[in-house]
Tab-separated table of C-alpha atoms and ligand atoms in Angstrom:
chain	number	residue	atom	x	y	z
A	1	MET	CA	167.124	111.371	127.743
A	2	ILE	CA	165.391	109.636	130.663
A	3	ARG	CA	164.776	113.004	132.209
A	4	GLN	CA	163.084	114.178	129.013
A	5	MET	CA	160.844	111.128	128.954
A	6	VAL	CA	159.800	111.639	132.536
A	7	LYS	CA	158.990	115.225	131.711
A	8	LEU	CA	156.974	114.175	128.646
A	9	ASN	CA	154.989	111.601	130.609
A	10	TRP	CA	154.341	114.150	133.283
A	11	LEU	CA	153.012	116.593	130.681
A	12	ARG	CA	150.875	113.918	129.122
A	13	GLY	CA	149.474	113.039	132.537
A	14	LEU	CA	148.606	116.656	133.123
A	15	ALA	CA	146.856	116.884	129.768
A	16	LEU	CA	144.849	113.731	130.531
A	17	LEU	CA	143.859	115.105	133.910
A	18	ALA	CA	142.704	118.349	132.340
A	19	PHE	CA	140.619	116.381	129.837
A	20	ALA	CA	139.068	114.293	132.588
A	21	LEU	CA	138.177	117.383	134.599
A	22	LEU	CA	136.636	119.008	131.526
A	23	GLY	CA	134.617	115.842	130.941
A	24	VAL	CA	133.314	115.850	134.533
A	25	ALA	CA	132.431	119.520	134.211
A	26	ALA	CA	130.562	118.879	130.942
A	27	CYS	CA	128.590	116.026	132.502
A	28	SER	CA	127.737	117.738	135.747
A	29	GLN	CA	126.499	120.725	133.780
A	30	ASN	CA	123.844	118.519	132.306
A	31	GLU	CA	123.047	116.377	135.296
A	32	ASN	CA	119.551	117.774	135.486
A	33	VAL	CA	118.619	116.541	131.996
A	34	ILE	CA	118.471	113.222	130.159
A	35	ARG	CA	119.727	113.604	126.619
A	36	ILE	CA	117.909	111.652	123.896
A	37	GLY	CA	119.260	111.752	120.343
A	38	VAL	CA	116.956	112.030	117.336
A	39	PHE	CA	118.105	111.675	113.727
A	40	ASN	CA	115.714	112.250	110.867
A	41	SER	CA	115.400	113.679	107.349
A	42	LEU	CA	114.357	117.261	108.118
A	43	THR	CA	115.466	118.338	104.638
A	44	GLY	CA	116.112	116.596	101.302
A	45	GLY	CA	114.152	114.128	99.206
A	46	THR	CA	111.973	112.693	101.985
A	47	ALA	CA	111.711	115.682	104.298
A	48	THR	CA	108.033	115.107	105.125
A	49	PHE	CA	109.013	111.788	106.764
A	50	GLY	CA	111.585	113.340	109.085
A	51	ILE	CA	109.565	116.415	109.985
A	52	SER	CA	106.455	114.400	110.773
A	53	SER	CA	108.422	111.852	112.814
A	54	THR	CA	110.297	114.501	114.801
A	55	ASN	CA	107.034	116.332	115.548
A	56	GLY	CA	105.635	113.133	117.073
A	57	ILE	CA	108.757	112.654	119.223
A	58	LYS	CA	108.559	116.269	120.436
A	59	MET	CA	104.949	115.775	121.515
A	60	ALA	CA	105.919	112.789	123.654
A	61	ALA	CA	108.889	114.584	125.252
A	62	GLU	CA	106.827	117.675	126.038
A	63	GLU	CA	104.124	115.580	127.673
A	64	TRP	CA	106.664	113.748	129.848
A	65	ASN	CA	108.461	116.956	130.772
A	66	ALA	CA	105.159	118.608	131.740
A	67	LYS	CA	104.472	115.657	134.063
A	68	GLY	CA	107.852	116.065	135.789
A	69	GLY	CA	110.190	114.395	133.265
A	70	LEU	CA	112.087	111.148	133.422
A	71	LEU	CA	113.764	109.815	136.592
A	72	GLY	CA	113.122	113.266	138.047
A	73	LYS	CA	114.988	115.025	135.218
A	74	GLN	CA	113.825	116.877	132.138
A	75	ILE	CA	114.182	115.160	128.763
A	76	GLN	CA	116.429	117.072	126.370
A	77	LEU	CA	116.014	116.088	122.718
A	78	ILE	CA	119.057	116.576	120.525
A	79	VAL	CA	117.671	116.584	116.996
A	80	GLU	CA	119.953	116.071	113.995
A	81	ASP	CA	119.053	116.457	110.310
A	82	ASP	CA	120.563	113.800	108.031
A	83	GLN	CA	119.343	115.565	104.854
A	84	SER	CA	117.734	112.305	103.619
A	85	LYS	CA	121.233	110.827	103.043
A	86	PRO	CA	122.583	107.567	104.537
A	87	GLU	CA	126.188	108.918	104.785
A	88	GLU	CA	124.914	111.906	106.703
A	89	ALA	CA	122.872	109.608	108.967
A	90	ALA	CA	126.076	107.778	109.934
A	91	MET	CA	127.787	111.105	110.668
A	92	VAL	CA	125.054	112.501	112.892
A	93	VAL	CA	124.654	109.265	114.843
A	94	THR	CA	128.414	109.312	115.475
A	95	LYS	CA	128.034	112.846	116.778
A	96	LEU	CA	125.076	111.947	119.018
A	97	VAL	CA	127.028	109.037	120.489
A	98	ASN	CA	130.491	110.571	120.895
A	99	GLN	CA	129.850	114.232	121.394
A	100	ASN	CA	126.399	114.491	122.943
A	101	ARG	CA	126.689	111.205	124.875
A	102	VAL	CA	122.967	110.575	124.528
A	103	ALA	CA	121.289	107.878	126.635
A	104	ALA	CA	119.336	106.492	123.666
A	105	ILE	CA	118.474	107.295	120.045
A	106	LEU	CA	115.195	107.575	118.122
A	107	GLY	CA	115.214	107.390	114.297
A	108	GLU	CA	115.219	107.052	111.342
A	109	VAL	CA	112.113	106.589	109.235
A	110	ALA	CA	113.787	105.274	106.063
A	111	SER	CA	115.367	101.816	106.374
A	112	SER	CA	118.518	102.702	104.388
A	113	ARG	CA	119.309	105.500	106.833
A	114	THR	CA	118.548	103.477	109.959
A	115	LEU	CA	120.819	100.786	108.510
A	116	ALA	CA	123.567	103.417	108.176
A	117	GLY	CA	123.200	104.734	111.738
A	118	ALA	CA	122.352	101.592	113.701
A	119	PRO	CA	125.796	99.884	113.619
A	120	ILE	CA	127.297	102.958	115.313
A	121	ALA	CA	124.737	102.887	118.136
A	122	GLN	CA	125.154	99.117	118.451
A	123	LYS	CA	128.927	99.375	118.760
A	124	ALA	CA	128.627	102.066	121.420
A	125	GLY	CA	126.000	100.137	123.390
A	126	ILE	CA	123.420	102.905	122.974
A	127	PRO	CA	119.851	101.635	122.454
A	128	LEU	CA	118.183	102.779	119.224
A	129	ILE	CA	114.491	102.494	118.409
A	130	THR	CA	113.340	103.114	114.866
A	131	PRO	CA	109.731	104.228	114.694
A	132	ALA	CA	109.095	103.303	111.082
A	133	SER	CA	111.913	101.388	109.331
A	134	THR	CA	110.282	98.204	108.117
A	135	ASN	CA	113.171	96.377	106.382
A	136	PRO	CA	113.905	93.108	108.249
A	137	LYS	CA	117.695	93.729	108.191
A	138	VAL	CA	117.378	96.759	110.489
A	139	THR	CA	116.908	95.001	113.837
A	140	LYS	CA	119.354	92.258	112.794
A	141	VAL	CA	122.141	94.837	113.190
A	142	GLY	CA	122.293	93.833	116.847
A	143	SER	CA	120.961	93.542	120.367
A	144	TYR	CA	120.548	97.307	120.902
A	145	ILE	CA	118.395	97.948	117.813
A	146	PHE	CA	114.582	97.845	118.075
A	147	ARG	CA	111.526	98.823	116.041
A	148	VAL	CA	107.906	99.559	116.953
A	149	CYS	CA	106.389	98.978	113.481
A	150	TYR	CA	105.624	95.869	111.438
A	151	THR	CA	108.230	94.522	108.995
A	152	ASP	CA	108.182	94.278	105.199
A	153	SER	CA	107.783	90.516	105.230
A	154	PHE	CA	104.321	91.208	106.680
A	155	GLN	CA	103.671	94.317	104.585
A	156	GLY	CA	104.674	92.495	101.379
A	157	ALA	CA	102.329	89.628	102.226
A	158	VAL	CA	99.501	92.064	102.962
A	159	CYS	CA	99.933	93.796	99.585
A	160	ALA	CA	100.216	90.507	97.671
A	161	ARG	CA	97.153	89.030	99.305
A	162	PHE	CA	95.254	92.238	98.694
A	163	ALA	CA	96.061	92.250	94.963
A	164	VAL	CA	95.633	88.554	94.250
A	165	GLN	CA	92.864	87.527	96.659
A	166	LYS	CA	90.916	90.641	97.614
A	167	LEU	CA	90.976	92.339	94.196
A	168	GLY	CA	91.322	89.065	92.284
A	169	LEU	CA	94.008	90.546	90.001
A	170	LYS	CA	96.673	88.049	88.959
A	171	ARG	CA	98.814	89.790	86.330
A	172	LEU	CA	101.270	91.840	88.379
A	173	ALA	CA	104.096	94.235	87.517
A	174	ILE	CA	106.646	95.618	89.995
A	175	LEU	CA	108.575	98.898	89.722
A	176	THR	CA	111.367	99.003	92.319
A	177	ASP	CA	113.742	101.730	93.540
A	178	VAL	CA	117.112	99.974	93.414
A	179	LYS	CA	118.805	102.631	95.566
A	180	ASN	CA	116.511	101.924	98.488
A	181	ASP	CA	116.811	98.916	100.839
A	182	TYR	CA	113.159	99.246	101.804
A	183	SER	CA	112.000	99.154	98.192
A	184	ILE	CA	114.166	96.181	97.227
A	185	GLY	CA	113.055	94.186	100.275
A	186	LEU	CA	109.379	94.976	99.934
A	187	ALA	CA	109.408	94.097	96.213
A	188	ASP	CA	110.911	90.692	97.063
A	189	TYR	CA	108.374	89.877	99.770
A	190	PHE	CA	105.500	90.984	97.563
A	191	LYS	CA	106.745	88.787	94.751
A	192	ARG	CA	107.264	85.746	96.981
A	193	ASP	CA	103.755	85.881	98.409
A	194	ALA	CA	101.999	86.878	95.201
A	195	VAL	CA	103.477	83.871	93.390
A	196	LEU	CA	102.556	81.539	96.275
A	197	LEU	CA	98.965	82.772	96.019
A	198	GLY	CA	98.797	82.096	92.264
A	199	GLY	CA	99.705	85.546	90.964
A	200	GLU	CA	102.015	85.990	87.977
A	201	ILE	CA	104.790	88.598	87.868
A	202	VAL	CA	104.539	89.697	84.237
A	203	SER	CA	107.078	92.521	84.416
A	204	GLU	CA	109.806	93.786	86.765
A	205	GLU	CA	111.361	97.185	86.208
A	206	SER	CA	113.484	99.498	88.312
A	207	TYR	CA	114.550	103.111	88.870
A	208	SER	CA	116.808	105.062	91.229
A	209	GLU	CA	115.623	107.493	93.895
A	210	GLY	CA	115.651	110.993	92.403
A	211	ASP	CA	114.660	109.884	88.896
A	212	THR	CA	111.819	111.863	87.331
A	213	ASP	CA	111.219	110.091	84.029
A	214	PHE	CA	109.815	106.573	84.221
A	215	ARG	CA	108.396	106.402	80.699
A	216	ALA	CA	110.791	103.777	79.337
A	217	GLN	CA	110.033	101.402	82.237
A	218	LEU	CA	106.301	102.054	81.944
A	219	THR	CA	106.306	101.370	78.206
A	220	SER	CA	107.900	98.025	78.873
A	221	ILE	CA	105.450	97.313	81.713
A	222	LYS	CA	102.518	98.261	79.476
A	223	GLY	CA	103.717	95.756	76.886
A	224	ALA	CA	103.314	92.965	79.457
A	225	ASN	CA	99.674	93.924	79.971
A	226	PRO	CA	99.476	93.823	83.794
A	227	GLU	CA	96.384	94.416	85.907
A	228	VAL	CA	98.385	95.800	88.847
A	229	ILE	CA	101.586	97.818	89.163
A	230	PHE	CA	103.135	97.482	92.608
A	231	VAL	CA	105.277	100.537	93.451
A	232	PRO	CA	107.247	99.949	96.669
A	233	GLY	CA	108.931	103.368	96.749
A	234	TYR	CA	108.692	106.782	98.396
A	235	TYR	CA	106.148	109.490	97.744
A	236	THR	CA	107.913	111.797	95.260
A	237	GLU	CA	108.647	109.046	92.764
A	238	ALA	CA	105.312	107.292	93.483
A	239	GLY	CA	103.396	110.485	92.639
A	240	LEU	CA	105.361	110.991	89.408
A	241	ILE	CA	105.027	107.329	88.425
A	242	ALA	CA	101.250	107.539	88.884
A	243	LYS	CA	101.116	110.586	86.603
A	244	GLN	CA	103.127	108.875	83.892
A	245	VAL	CA	100.994	105.727	84.176
A	246	ALA	CA	97.951	107.926	83.559
A	247	GLU	CA	99.645	109.480	80.493
A	248	GLN	CA	100.068	106.023	79.001
A	249	ASN	CA	96.367	105.226	79.355
A	250	MET	CA	96.993	101.982	81.151
A	251	ASN	CA	94.096	100.218	82.744
A	252	VAL	CA	95.864	99.160	85.960
A	253	LYS	CA	95.444	99.406	89.701
A	254	LEU	CA	98.349	101.033	91.522
A	255	ILE	CA	99.355	99.555	94.875
A	256	GLY	CA	102.073	100.916	97.161
A	257	GLY	CA	103.510	100.408	100.636
A	258	ASP	CA	103.888	102.775	103.587
A	259	GLY	CA	106.417	104.834	101.600
A	260	TRP	CA	103.438	106.511	99.918
A	261	ASP	CA	102.352	108.028	103.203
A	262	SER	CA	102.878	111.751	102.731
A	263	PRO	CA	100.590	114.633	101.804
A	264	ARG	CA	102.956	115.070	98.829
A	265	THR	CA	101.687	111.859	97.159
A	266	VAL	CA	98.322	113.470	96.437
A	267	GLU	CA	99.852	116.901	95.764
A	268	ILE	CA	102.189	115.444	93.127
A	269	GLY	CA	99.953	112.681	91.779
A	270	GLY	CA	96.675	114.615	91.701
A	271	ALA	CA	93.976	112.840	89.732
A	272	ALA	CA	96.463	110.127	88.729
A	273	VAL	CA	96.575	108.669	92.266
A	274	GLU	CA	92.780	108.574	92.636
A	275	GLY	CA	91.718	105.014	93.422
A	276	ALA	CA	95.255	103.868	94.218
A	277	PHE	CA	95.814	101.733	97.324
A	278	PHE	CA	98.640	101.704	99.816
A	279	CYS	CA	99.437	99.783	102.969
A	280	ASN	CA	99.966	101.811	106.129
A	281	HIS	CA	100.413	101.773	109.921
A	282	TYR	CA	97.332	103.758	110.934
A	283	SER	CA	94.412	105.794	109.716
A	284	ALA	CA	93.757	109.254	111.102
A	285	GLU	CA	90.058	108.402	110.831
A	286	ASP	CA	90.308	105.504	113.281
A	287	THR	CA	87.664	106.105	115.946
A	288	SER	CA	89.622	104.594	118.862
A	289	GLN	CA	90.110	106.933	121.797
A	290	MET	CA	93.909	106.939	121.496
A	291	VAL	CA	93.892	107.915	117.814
A	292	ARG	CA	91.273	110.603	118.361
A	293	THR	CA	93.177	112.140	121.262
A	294	PHE	CA	96.491	112.024	119.398
A	295	VAL	CA	95.082	113.535	116.199
A	296	ALA	CA	93.302	116.284	118.170
A	297	ASN	CA	96.480	117.154	120.118
A	298	HIS	CA	98.555	117.100	116.935
A	299	VAL	CA	96.119	119.371	115.086
A	300	LYS	CA	96.120	121.754	118.053
A	301	LYS	CA	99.915	121.904	118.163
A	302	TYR	CA	100.865	121.768	114.476
A	303	GLY	CA	97.669	122.714	112.636
A	304	TYR	CA	97.253	119.654	110.403
A	305	VAL	CA	96.161	116.009	110.541
A	306	PRO	CA	99.291	113.828	110.861
A	307	ASP	CA	100.415	111.013	108.578
A	308	ALA	CA	101.569	107.731	110.170
A	309	MET	CA	105.115	108.853	110.985
A	310	ALA	CA	103.975	111.198	113.760
A	311	PRO	CA	101.979	108.678	115.832
A	312	LEU	CA	104.508	105.879	115.184
A	313	SER	CA	107.324	108.126	116.378
A	314	TYR	CA	105.266	109.352	119.331
A	315	ASP	CA	104.769	105.682	120.267
A	316	ALA	CA	108.496	104.936	119.898
A	317	ALA	CA	109.371	107.861	122.178
A	318	GLU	CA	106.707	106.969	124.775
A	319	LEU	CA	107.927	103.371	124.823
A	320	LEU	CA	111.543	104.490	125.236
A	321	PHE	CA	110.741	106.902	128.083
A	322	ASP	CA	108.677	104.237	129.822
A	323	ALA	CA	111.577	101.780	129.464
A	324	ILE	CA	114.093	104.274	130.901
A	325	GLN	CA	111.738	104.889	133.819
A	326	ARG	CA	111.466	101.127	134.425
A	327	ALA	CA	115.232	100.695	134.041
A	328	GLY	CA	115.680	103.343	136.746
A	329	SER	CA	118.946	104.323	135.076
A	330	ILE	CA	120.427	105.706	131.875
A	331	ASP	CA	122.866	102.829	131.604
A	332	GLY	CA	122.679	101.558	127.998
A	333	ALA	CA	122.462	97.858	128.872
A	334	LYS	CA	119.746	98.462	131.453
A	335	ILE	CA	117.686	100.554	129.036
A	336	ARG	CA	118.111	97.887	126.371
A	337	ASP	CA	116.865	95.163	128.744
A	338	ALA	CA	113.838	97.258	129.723
A	339	ILE	CA	112.930	97.900	126.052
A	340	ALA	CA	113.301	94.190	125.286
A	341	GLN	CA	110.875	93.332	128.099
A	342	THR	CA	108.106	95.631	126.810
A	343	LYS	CA	104.746	93.859	126.660
A	344	ASP	CA	101.377	95.163	125.487
A	345	PHE	CA	102.465	98.776	125.564
A	346	PRO	CA	99.456	100.847	124.480
A	347	GLY	CA	100.397	102.818	121.349
A	348	VAL	CA	98.406	105.108	119.055
A	349	CYS	CA	99.229	102.728	116.175
A	350	GLY	CA	98.317	99.636	118.212
A	351	ASN	CA	99.705	97.754	121.196
A	352	ILE	CA	103.393	96.949	121.147
A	353	THR	CA	105.056	93.785	122.389
A	354	ILE	CA	108.766	93.549	121.612
A	355	ASP	CA	109.613	90.021	120.458
A	356	ALA	CA	112.885	88.084	120.685
A	357	GLU	CA	114.054	89.588	117.367
A	358	ARG	CA	113.382	93.125	118.743
A	359	ASN	CA	110.470	93.619	116.346
A	360	ALA	CA	106.794	94.400	116.955
A	361	ARG	CA	103.803	92.577	115.517
A	362	LYS	CA	101.230	95.133	114.436
A	363	ALA	CA	98.122	95.325	112.265
A	364	ALA	CA	98.232	97.023	108.851
A	365	VAL	CA	95.577	99.135	107.150
A	366	MET	CA	94.977	99.229	103.410
A	367	LEU	CA	94.086	102.785	102.459
A	368	GLN	CA	92.535	103.977	99.229
A	369	ILE	CA	92.970	107.485	97.870
A	370	ASN	CA	89.489	108.860	97.335
A	371	GLN	CA	88.961	112.491	96.264
A	372	GLY	CA	92.415	113.262	97.606
A	373	LYS	CA	91.602	111.781	101.028
A	374	LEU	CA	92.818	108.519	102.556
A	375	LYS	CA	89.980	106.073	103.219
A	376	VAL	CA	90.342	102.801	105.090
A	377	TYR	CA	89.608	99.926	102.720
A	378	ASP	CA	90.699	97.015	104.884
A	379	VAL	CA	92.386	96.247	108.216
A	380	ILE	CA	94.754	93.282	108.265
A	381	GLN	CA	95.742	91.636	111.556
A	382	PRO	CA	99.251	90.146	111.858
B	401	LIG	N1	108.896	101.816	106.053
B	401	LIG	C1	109.683	102.759	105.307
B	401	LIG	C2	111.124	102.286	105.293
B	401	LIG	O1	111.476	101.380	105.971
B	401	LIG	C3	109.615	104.144	105.876
B	401	LIG	C4	108.247	104.694	106.084
B	401	LIG	C5	107.515	104.370	107.223
B	401	LIG	C6	107.689	105.513	105.158
B	401	LIG	C7	106.228	104.859	107.418
B	401	LIG	C8	106.426	106.002	105.349
B	401	LIG	C9	105.663	105.666	106.462
B	401	LIG	O2	111.962	102.792	104.593
């Protein structure tokens, strides 16, 4: 009996040793690279977000690698597609952490998916920077979770002020995607600020991501006779909603948030989105040197003018690489501290200072769709 146990322990020890040796071999194989995980929606309902974001990250990594890399090593991006699904986001982040042993993670665009992945990175002590998730809950997940964009408390205030004060329209309706943390949060902030400024919410309706028929909600909204419909959702539904608003012959202004930022909004909405406004992180027509250089490089590499996800994600990657360089190490805690200390980092979408809540204070632009193009209507400082 005792003999058997000794033998078993011995075998177990051998197995452990073999595992350890394998682990060392796997690590030393990759000692000349620094692995950075990326998770984004490369397919599914919001594929333009993930593709655009990942393209921006690739530009940053290629530039750093061409200049000699990071801490003398080449950056290796490990890109995972979460298919626009939160459950899948949690799975791929688990893989990046456990299997690929990445030094840090960039992603996601959509708040619901960052909220699904972030707790896994936090638990593992792997820093995560989201380029574009604006819901306030995201960075509250913990001390390893950062963002380089403004939050929806600001974006909601910007949209409310724009409707009530700039356009002078007080009768407001809201159509929210109840399956989407971003949409729910942004609707709330818009409402809070609009009411404070003297606006009246005359109708509140909802839908679920993936819906294609909004006619019942729009009939009810029409009955309340609003001057504005605020649509804090993503581009596919926003485009369809605009079309169905046009069908109903309503005399309203449509206002959206950054979720409208995709070439698909105009492709789907067509004439129905003409004159609509939405809040965003940048304008490709900005004449600053950084925007011009970025847009020119992006057009050269990918052949089209980028939406906001590409420069925001480029900025997130640049900031991360700079932090790793300053940290002088790929130790998670050291990288986290270096990110937290970032001040006045020059980004394409504005300078970035990481505050105590791991957020960034950035300006917003109000864009108007004009002959299918996005024109800057207003710039709003934080
Ligand atoms: N802010 C959105 C979210 O949190 C994502 C997004 C960012 C969409 C930028 C478009 C442009 O879900």
